[in-house]
């Protein structure tokens, strides 16, 4: 029997009530590019090195909207939709997930900072702290409602880091330092700095396969068609449906722009100012710049550096949890309904994925030089930048099959093609001369 068509219900949520998935994204990006990669670049090359941030955030914003479009228009997962277009996408996504997310860089940074805050040499004890920290985090997936936990944790974490960053800026802000930092350097030239810059283009926001998990989080919030029962079909030719779609789409764009674009932009700006206030002319790279910041702040203001270190730990722990959750969901969608593994939940996959990270960190216990958190982060970010140039055209193809009223327009289409060209060009530029 054919299902009767219904009109798309109008939104019952306010913009404030819809805030959620993008908050998790902001917290995730703050733990990558904003805390470590861009402060590194700003401290060594000056404030002007931030020039691509508005563009990168805009490109990622447009890609994220298209990921959300498919889910809120169909109620289905975007990864599942993409895989329906071609069989070769499943192994490609699995490879991309493993090679870009398996590195436990976030737990490594948090563990190294814990060791330092405890008065231990992080080069010796950081691997121990990181390994036990990541192992402990795996027990989170034995509890129900992981996404709800993530959302609450990220709200708290963002407030902590932004509050402490504001206190640091108030106490150390120096406009002259910003002015003096500006140099005629728009692109780094050494091979290692080019990779760092490329990593910043990926993690100045969230890029790669991680963007795709936005579909799951939006579905959890039950936006638009995702709120309906599976046997309900929308009458897309109805004037009521068209009007309500415009209302939903307007709210989606405002929610994501407010939290993802504005939130990331403000976060990057604040932490860049902290970097300029503490790192100018120090020539520090990687994790050592975070150690220097903590020590300097403790010297100038009693325990402020310790609070800054604690905030860093909270945020990177939050990022590692989010990434493991995302990896489990993405792998689950990528393997589909294969008989041997279809009954394995995304939670168990997240735990198995995390155990691989525990093994990687365990290697660092016996080989300390392997535990280089900034290096692990750059590996992940560079691979994510490469993935970012692959799937936007496929995403456009998927959304072009949607009902005409909800298909992407010419502006969105051009932005996604430009995203592919931009990241492809930057990957070639970053890798050129590395070997």
XYZ file of C-alpha atoms in Angstrom:
435
model
C 0.000 0.000 0.000
C 1.383 3.378 -0.971
C 2.045 5.770 1.891
C 0.012 8.971 1.894
C 1.933 12.193 1.433
C 2.138 14.757 4.217
C 3.373 18.330 4.450
C 6.728 18.999 6.065
C 5.991 20.191 9.629
C 7.122 23.688 10.488
C 9.935 24.114 13.040
C 8.842 24.192 16.667
C 12.337 24.991 17.915
C 13.877 28.420 18.345
C 17.413 29.144 17.171
C 18.644 28.901 20.772
C 17.014 25.486 21.218
C 18.633 24.211 18.020
C 22.172 24.951 19.174
C 23.998 21.683 19.682
C 25.751 19.846 16.825
C 27.732 22.931 15.835
C 28.851 23.445 19.446
C 30.452 19.999 19.359
C 32.153 20.969 16.093
C 33.519 24.200 17.580
C 34.923 22.362 20.587
C 36.522 19.807 18.282
C 38.216 22.445 16.137
C 39.418 24.401 19.179
C 41.318 21.303 20.236
C 43.187 21.016 16.960
C 44.128 24.024 14.898
C 43.156 26.770 17.304
C 45.053 25.600 20.402
C 48.237 24.217 18.857
C 48.692 24.725 15.120
C 47.664 28.357 14.560
C 49.279 29.648 17.795
C 52.483 27.987 16.578
C 52.239 29.780 13.218
C 51.181 33.133 14.698
C 53.956 33.075 17.294
C 56.621 32.534 14.616
C 55.247 34.319 11.540
C 52.972 37.033 12.905
C 49.299 37.937 13.049
C 48.941 38.238 9.258
C 49.467 34.474 8.835
C 45.810 34.100 9.872
C 44.692 35.502 6.500
C 43.113 32.225 5.206
C 40.950 31.625 8.289
C 37.805 33.514 7.093
C 37.989 31.690 3.746
C 38.637 28.232 5.221
C 35.773 28.574 7.696
C 33.435 29.712 4.907
C 34.350 26.736 2.702
C 33.881 24.258 5.535
C 30.621 25.956 6.509
C 29.256 25.458 2.990
C 30.335 21.797 2.892
C 28.752 21.169 6.295
C 25.467 22.683 5.112
C 25.352 20.233 2.208
C 26.039 17.334 4.592
C 23.159 18.506 6.764
C 20.910 19.169 3.742
C 20.737 15.496 2.792
C 19.853 14.349 6.318
C 17.209 16.967 7.053
C 15.631 16.467 3.609
C 15.556 12.650 3.690
C 15.968 11.616 7.329
C 18.822 9.360 6.169
C 22.523 9.388 6.959
C 24.699 11.258 4.469
C 27.485 8.652 4.526
C 24.960 5.942 3.661
C 23.690 8.130 0.838
C 27.183 8.711 -0.535
C 28.003 5.001 -0.416
C 24.867 4.235 -2.418
C 26.406 6.101 -5.364
C 29.451 3.858 -5.732
C 30.897 0.705 -4.161
C 34.448 2.025 -4.180
C 33.538 4.802 -1.742
C 33.176 2.374 1.206
C 36.824 1.214 1.238
C 37.938 4.777 0.488
C 36.062 6.130 3.521
C 37.344 3.320 5.743
C 40.928 3.998 4.694
C 40.442 7.745 5.179
C 38.954 7.230 8.649
C 41.774 4.972 9.774
C 44.719 6.902 8.413
C 43.444 10.326 9.487
C 41.840 9.557 12.860
C 43.652 6.528 14.281
C 46.542 8.672 15.548
C 45.685 9.489 19.204
C 47.153 12.987 18.976
C 44.501 14.533 21.213
C 44.983 12.069 24.087
C 48.736 12.452 23.627
C 48.569 16.226 24.085
C 46.265 15.920 27.116
C 48.462 13.226 28.688
C 51.651 15.209 28.154
C 50.045 18.271 29.723
C 48.835 16.214 32.713
C 52.404 15.000 33.264
C 53.704 18.573 33.156
C 51.033 19.866 35.550
C 51.976 17.085 37.982
C 55.577 18.296 37.926
C 56.847 15.373 35.837
C 59.031 15.440 32.743
C 56.478 15.000 29.962
C 59.143 13.601 27.639
C 59.579 10.695 30.065
C 56.154 10.277 31.671
C 53.851 11.814 29.075
C 53.414 8.511 27.236
C 52.327 6.770 30.455
C 49.758 9.476 31.219
C 48.481 9.512 27.628
C 48.101 5.734 27.453
C 46.219 5.392 30.732
C 44.080 8.444 29.925
C 42.959 7.057 26.561
C 42.310 3.618 28.046
C 40.131 5.201 30.739
C 38.119 7.155 28.163
C 37.042 3.928 26.459
C 34.700 3.139 29.353
C 32.494 6.119 28.398
C 30.929 4.019 25.623
C 29.506 1.575 28.160
C 27.055 4.319 29.165
C 23.937 5.308 27.160
C 23.485 8.747 25.621
C 27.083 9.409 24.536
C 26.066 12.273 22.216
C 24.101 14.042 24.958
C 27.141 13.684 27.212
C 29.353 15.127 24.476
C 27.098 18.130 23.996
C 27.063 18.943 27.714
C 30.813 18.421 28.035
C 31.585 20.670 25.077
C 29.410 23.486 26.392
C 31.355 23.352 29.660
C 34.741 23.006 27.980
C 34.180 25.946 25.651
C 33.147 28.198 28.513
C 36.264 27.203 30.472
C 38.790 27.786 27.681
C 37.218 31.040 26.447
C 36.912 32.414 29.986
C 40.554 31.665 30.782
C 41.689 32.975 27.388
C 39.803 36.209 28.075
C 41.482 36.576 31.486
C 44.900 36.023 29.909
C 44.233 38.602 27.186
C 42.952 41.172 29.687
C 46.145 40.807 31.706
C 48.637 40.556 28.841
C 47.075 42.335 25.853
C 49.595 44.475 24.030
C 48.526 46.137 20.787
C 52.136 46.975 20.029
C 53.011 43.273 20.119
C 50.356 42.591 17.483
C 51.624 45.422 15.303
C 55.247 44.349 15.677
C 54.413 40.737 14.827
C 53.200 41.539 11.320
C 55.660 40.380 8.662
C 55.527 40.156 4.856
C 55.059 36.380 5.138
C 51.821 34.935 3.759
C 52.977 31.370 3.103
C 55.699 29.467 5.007
C 58.513 28.219 2.809
C 60.308 25.411 4.659
C 58.906 21.883 4.109
C 58.003 21.339 7.782
C 56.294 24.729 8.090
C 54.331 24.114 4.890
C 52.911 20.929 6.429
C 52.035 22.846 9.603
C 50.251 25.492 7.515
C 48.405 22.808 5.534
C 47.364 21.218 8.836
C 45.992 24.568 9.968
C 43.896 24.832 6.805
C 42.296 21.502 7.708
C 41.937 22.066 11.445
C 41.096 25.760 11.307
C 37.618 24.363 11.732
C 36.973 20.672 11.088
C 37.857 19.013 7.788
C 38.011 15.593 6.173
C 35.815 12.657 7.119
C 35.032 14.286 10.470
C 32.650 16.705 8.750
C 30.441 13.790 7.738
C 29.551 12.860 11.318
C 27.529 16.093 11.412
C 24.815 14.062 9.678
C 24.504 11.726 12.676
C 24.390 14.552 15.180
C 21.727 16.442 13.200
C 19.638 13.263 12.978
C 19.924 12.898 16.760
C 18.436 16.385 17.124
C 15.547 15.385 14.789
C 15.577 18.357 12.447
C 12.976 18.551 9.626
C 12.384 15.162 7.926
C 14.688 13.461 10.454
C 11.937 14.006 13.041
C 9.347 11.946 11.129
C 8.587 8.246 11.235
C 10.206 6.168 8.483
C 6.917 5.408 6.720
C 6.051 9.083 6.249
C 6.599 10.661 2.839
C 6.767 14.395 2.206
C 4.711 16.156 -0.438
C 7.456 18.393 -1.807
C 5.069 20.031 -4.279
C 2.941 21.481 -1.485
C 3.194 25.216 -0.864
C 3.108 24.540 2.899
C 6.068 22.183 2.568
C 8.030 24.716 0.524
C 7.414 27.422 3.104
C 8.306 25.188 6.052
C 11.455 23.973 4.289
C 12.599 27.571 3.924
C 12.011 28.059 7.661
C 13.975 24.920 8.548
C 16.801 25.776 6.156
C 17.032 29.320 7.497
C 17.342 28.022 11.068
C 19.943 25.427 10.039
C 22.073 28.065 8.315
C 21.805 30.485 11.241
C 22.616 27.792 13.820
C 25.674 26.584 11.947
C 26.898 30.061 11.027
C 26.516 31.321 14.605
C 28.300 28.425 16.260
C 30.635 27.044 13.603
C 31.733 30.131 11.679
C 31.476 32.859 14.312
C 32.430 30.532 17.179
C 35.545 29.281 15.414
C 36.527 32.739 14.215
C 36.274 34.222 17.713
C 38.053 31.217 19.219
C 40.951 31.412 16.768
C 41.238 35.175 17.274
C 41.264 34.956 21.087
C 43.820 32.167 21.231
C 45.966 33.891 18.583
C 46.034 36.952 20.844
C 47.117 34.730 23.747
C 49.853 33.380 21.494
C 51.055 36.852 20.514
C 51.070 37.884 24.173
C 53.215 34.944 25.230
C 55.123 33.510 22.274
C 56.290 36.372 20.044
C 59.939 35.969 19.008
C 60.309 32.774 21.049
C 60.698 30.537 17.980
C 58.871 27.665 19.687
C 57.151 24.895 17.761
C 54.688 22.144 18.602
C 53.851 21.049 22.116
C 56.736 23.025 23.621
C 54.809 26.257 22.998
C 51.987 25.062 25.297
C 54.509 24.219 28.017
C 56.092 27.642 27.637
C 52.690 29.356 27.904
C 51.783 27.484 31.095
C 55.135 28.265 32.726
C 55.096 31.934 31.680
C 51.555 32.493 32.949
C 52.416 30.860 36.279
C 55.436 33.148 36.618
C 53.418 36.303 35.940
C 50.129 35.396 37.615
C 49.869 32.815 40.379
C 48.267 29.555 39.130
C 46.799 31.182 35.986
C 49.126 28.992 33.933
C 47.909 25.913 35.791
C 44.315 26.813 34.969
C 45.315 27.323 31.335
C 46.924 23.868 31.362
C 43.814 22.301 32.914
C 41.638 23.957 30.269
C 43.892 22.493 27.560
C 43.560 19.028 29.109
C 39.760 19.327 29.274
C 39.517 20.429 25.654
C 41.825 17.779 24.234
C 40.107 15.056 26.258
C 36.836 16.367 24.854
C 38.245 16.224 21.328
C 39.504 12.661 21.728
C 36.090 11.511 22.970
C 34.379 13.290 20.065
C 36.755 11.783 17.504
C 36.322 8.252 18.841
C 32.543 8.717 18.785
C 32.731 10.059 15.224
C 35.032 7.242 14.089
C 32.670 4.601 15.470
C 29.657 6.134 13.730
C 31.472 6.654 10.414
C 32.924 3.140 10.347
C 29.518 1.673 11.189
C 27.930 3.503 8.254
C 30.824 2.595 5.947
C 30.599 -1.154 6.592
C 26.828 -1.050 6.165
C 24.892 -4.266 6.670
C 27.642 -6.836 6.170
C 26.561 -10.024 7.940
C 29.621 -10.583 10.101
C 29.629 -7.128 11.646
C 26.168 -5.617 11.202
C 25.254 -6.410 14.825
C 28.297 -4.613 16.213
C 27.285 -1.222 17.596
C 29.091 2.025 16.844
C 29.961 2.206 20.570
C 31.918 -1.068 20.390
C 33.620 0.141 17.207
C 34.632 3.368 18.988
C 36.172 1.310 21.787
C 38.056 -0.938 19.356
C 39.299 2.123 17.487
C 40.438 3.614 20.790
C 42.306 0.422 21.684
C 44.368 0.831 18.521
C 45.270 4.297 19.808
C 46.238 2.789 23.169
C 48.622 0.427 21.362
C 50.150 3.335 19.428
C 50.676 5.322 22.629
C 52.091 2.241 24.361
C 54.857 2.156 21.773
C 55.873 5.621 22.974
C 56.442 4.255 26.497
C 59.359 2.226 25.160
C 60.281 4.666 22.407
C 59.789 8.188 23.849
C 60.693 9.954 20.609
C 57.592 8.445 19.033
C 55.331 10.396 21.367
C 55.330 13.714 19.525
C 51.765 15.053 19.894
C 52.112 17.923 17.457
C 53.554 15.565 14.853
C 50.657 13.132 15.273
C 48.210 16.021 14.977
C 49.838 17.238 11.765
C 49.670 13.750 10.243
C 45.956 13.596 10.969
C 45.293 17.143 9.756
C 47.261 16.782 6.514
C 45.411 13.596 5.613
C 42.119 15.330 6.434
C 43.013 18.160 4.053
C 43.549 15.581 1.305
C 40.174 13.937 2.007
C 38.547 17.384 1.929
C 39.312 17.726 -1.769
C 37.755 14.357 -2.655
C 34.147 14.153 -1.536
C 32.508 17.602 -2.106
C 31.782 16.779 -5.794
C 30.287 13.422 -4.753
C 28.204 15.209 -2.134
C 26.913 17.567 -4.828
C 25.972 14.619 -7.005
C 24.044 13.079 -4.093
C 22.142 16.268 -3.276
C 21.332 16.893 -6.935
C 19.061 13.828 -6.711
C 16.933 15.419 -3.979
C 13.520 16.939 -4.772
C 13.971 20.130 -6.762
C 12.810 22.423 -3.957
C 15.612 21.260 -1.626
C 18.503 20.871 -4.082
C 21.609 23.065 -3.702
C 21.577 26.279 -5.705
C 24.266 27.662 -7.966
C 26.066 29.511 -5.139
C 26.405 26.395 -2.979
C 27.477 24.362 -6.001
C 30.231 26.804 -6.920
C 31.468 26.930 -3.324
C 31.800 23.142 -3.115
C 33.712 22.957 -6.384
C 35.976 25.750 -5.187
C 36.525 23.825 -1.923
C 37.782 20.830 -3.887
C 40.110 22.968 -6.009
C 41.366 24.955 -3.018
C 42.255 21.940 -0.875
C 43.685 20.035 -3.846
C 45.930 22.993 -4.650
C 47.021 23.435 -1.029
C 47.781 19.711 -0.639
C 49.989 19.782 -3.744
C 51.700 22.955 -2.462
C 52.217 21.480 1.019
C 53.574 18.138 -0.139
C 55.764 19.576 -2.913
C 59.409 19.316 -1.891
C 58.767 17.053 1.104
C 60.480 14.036 -0.444
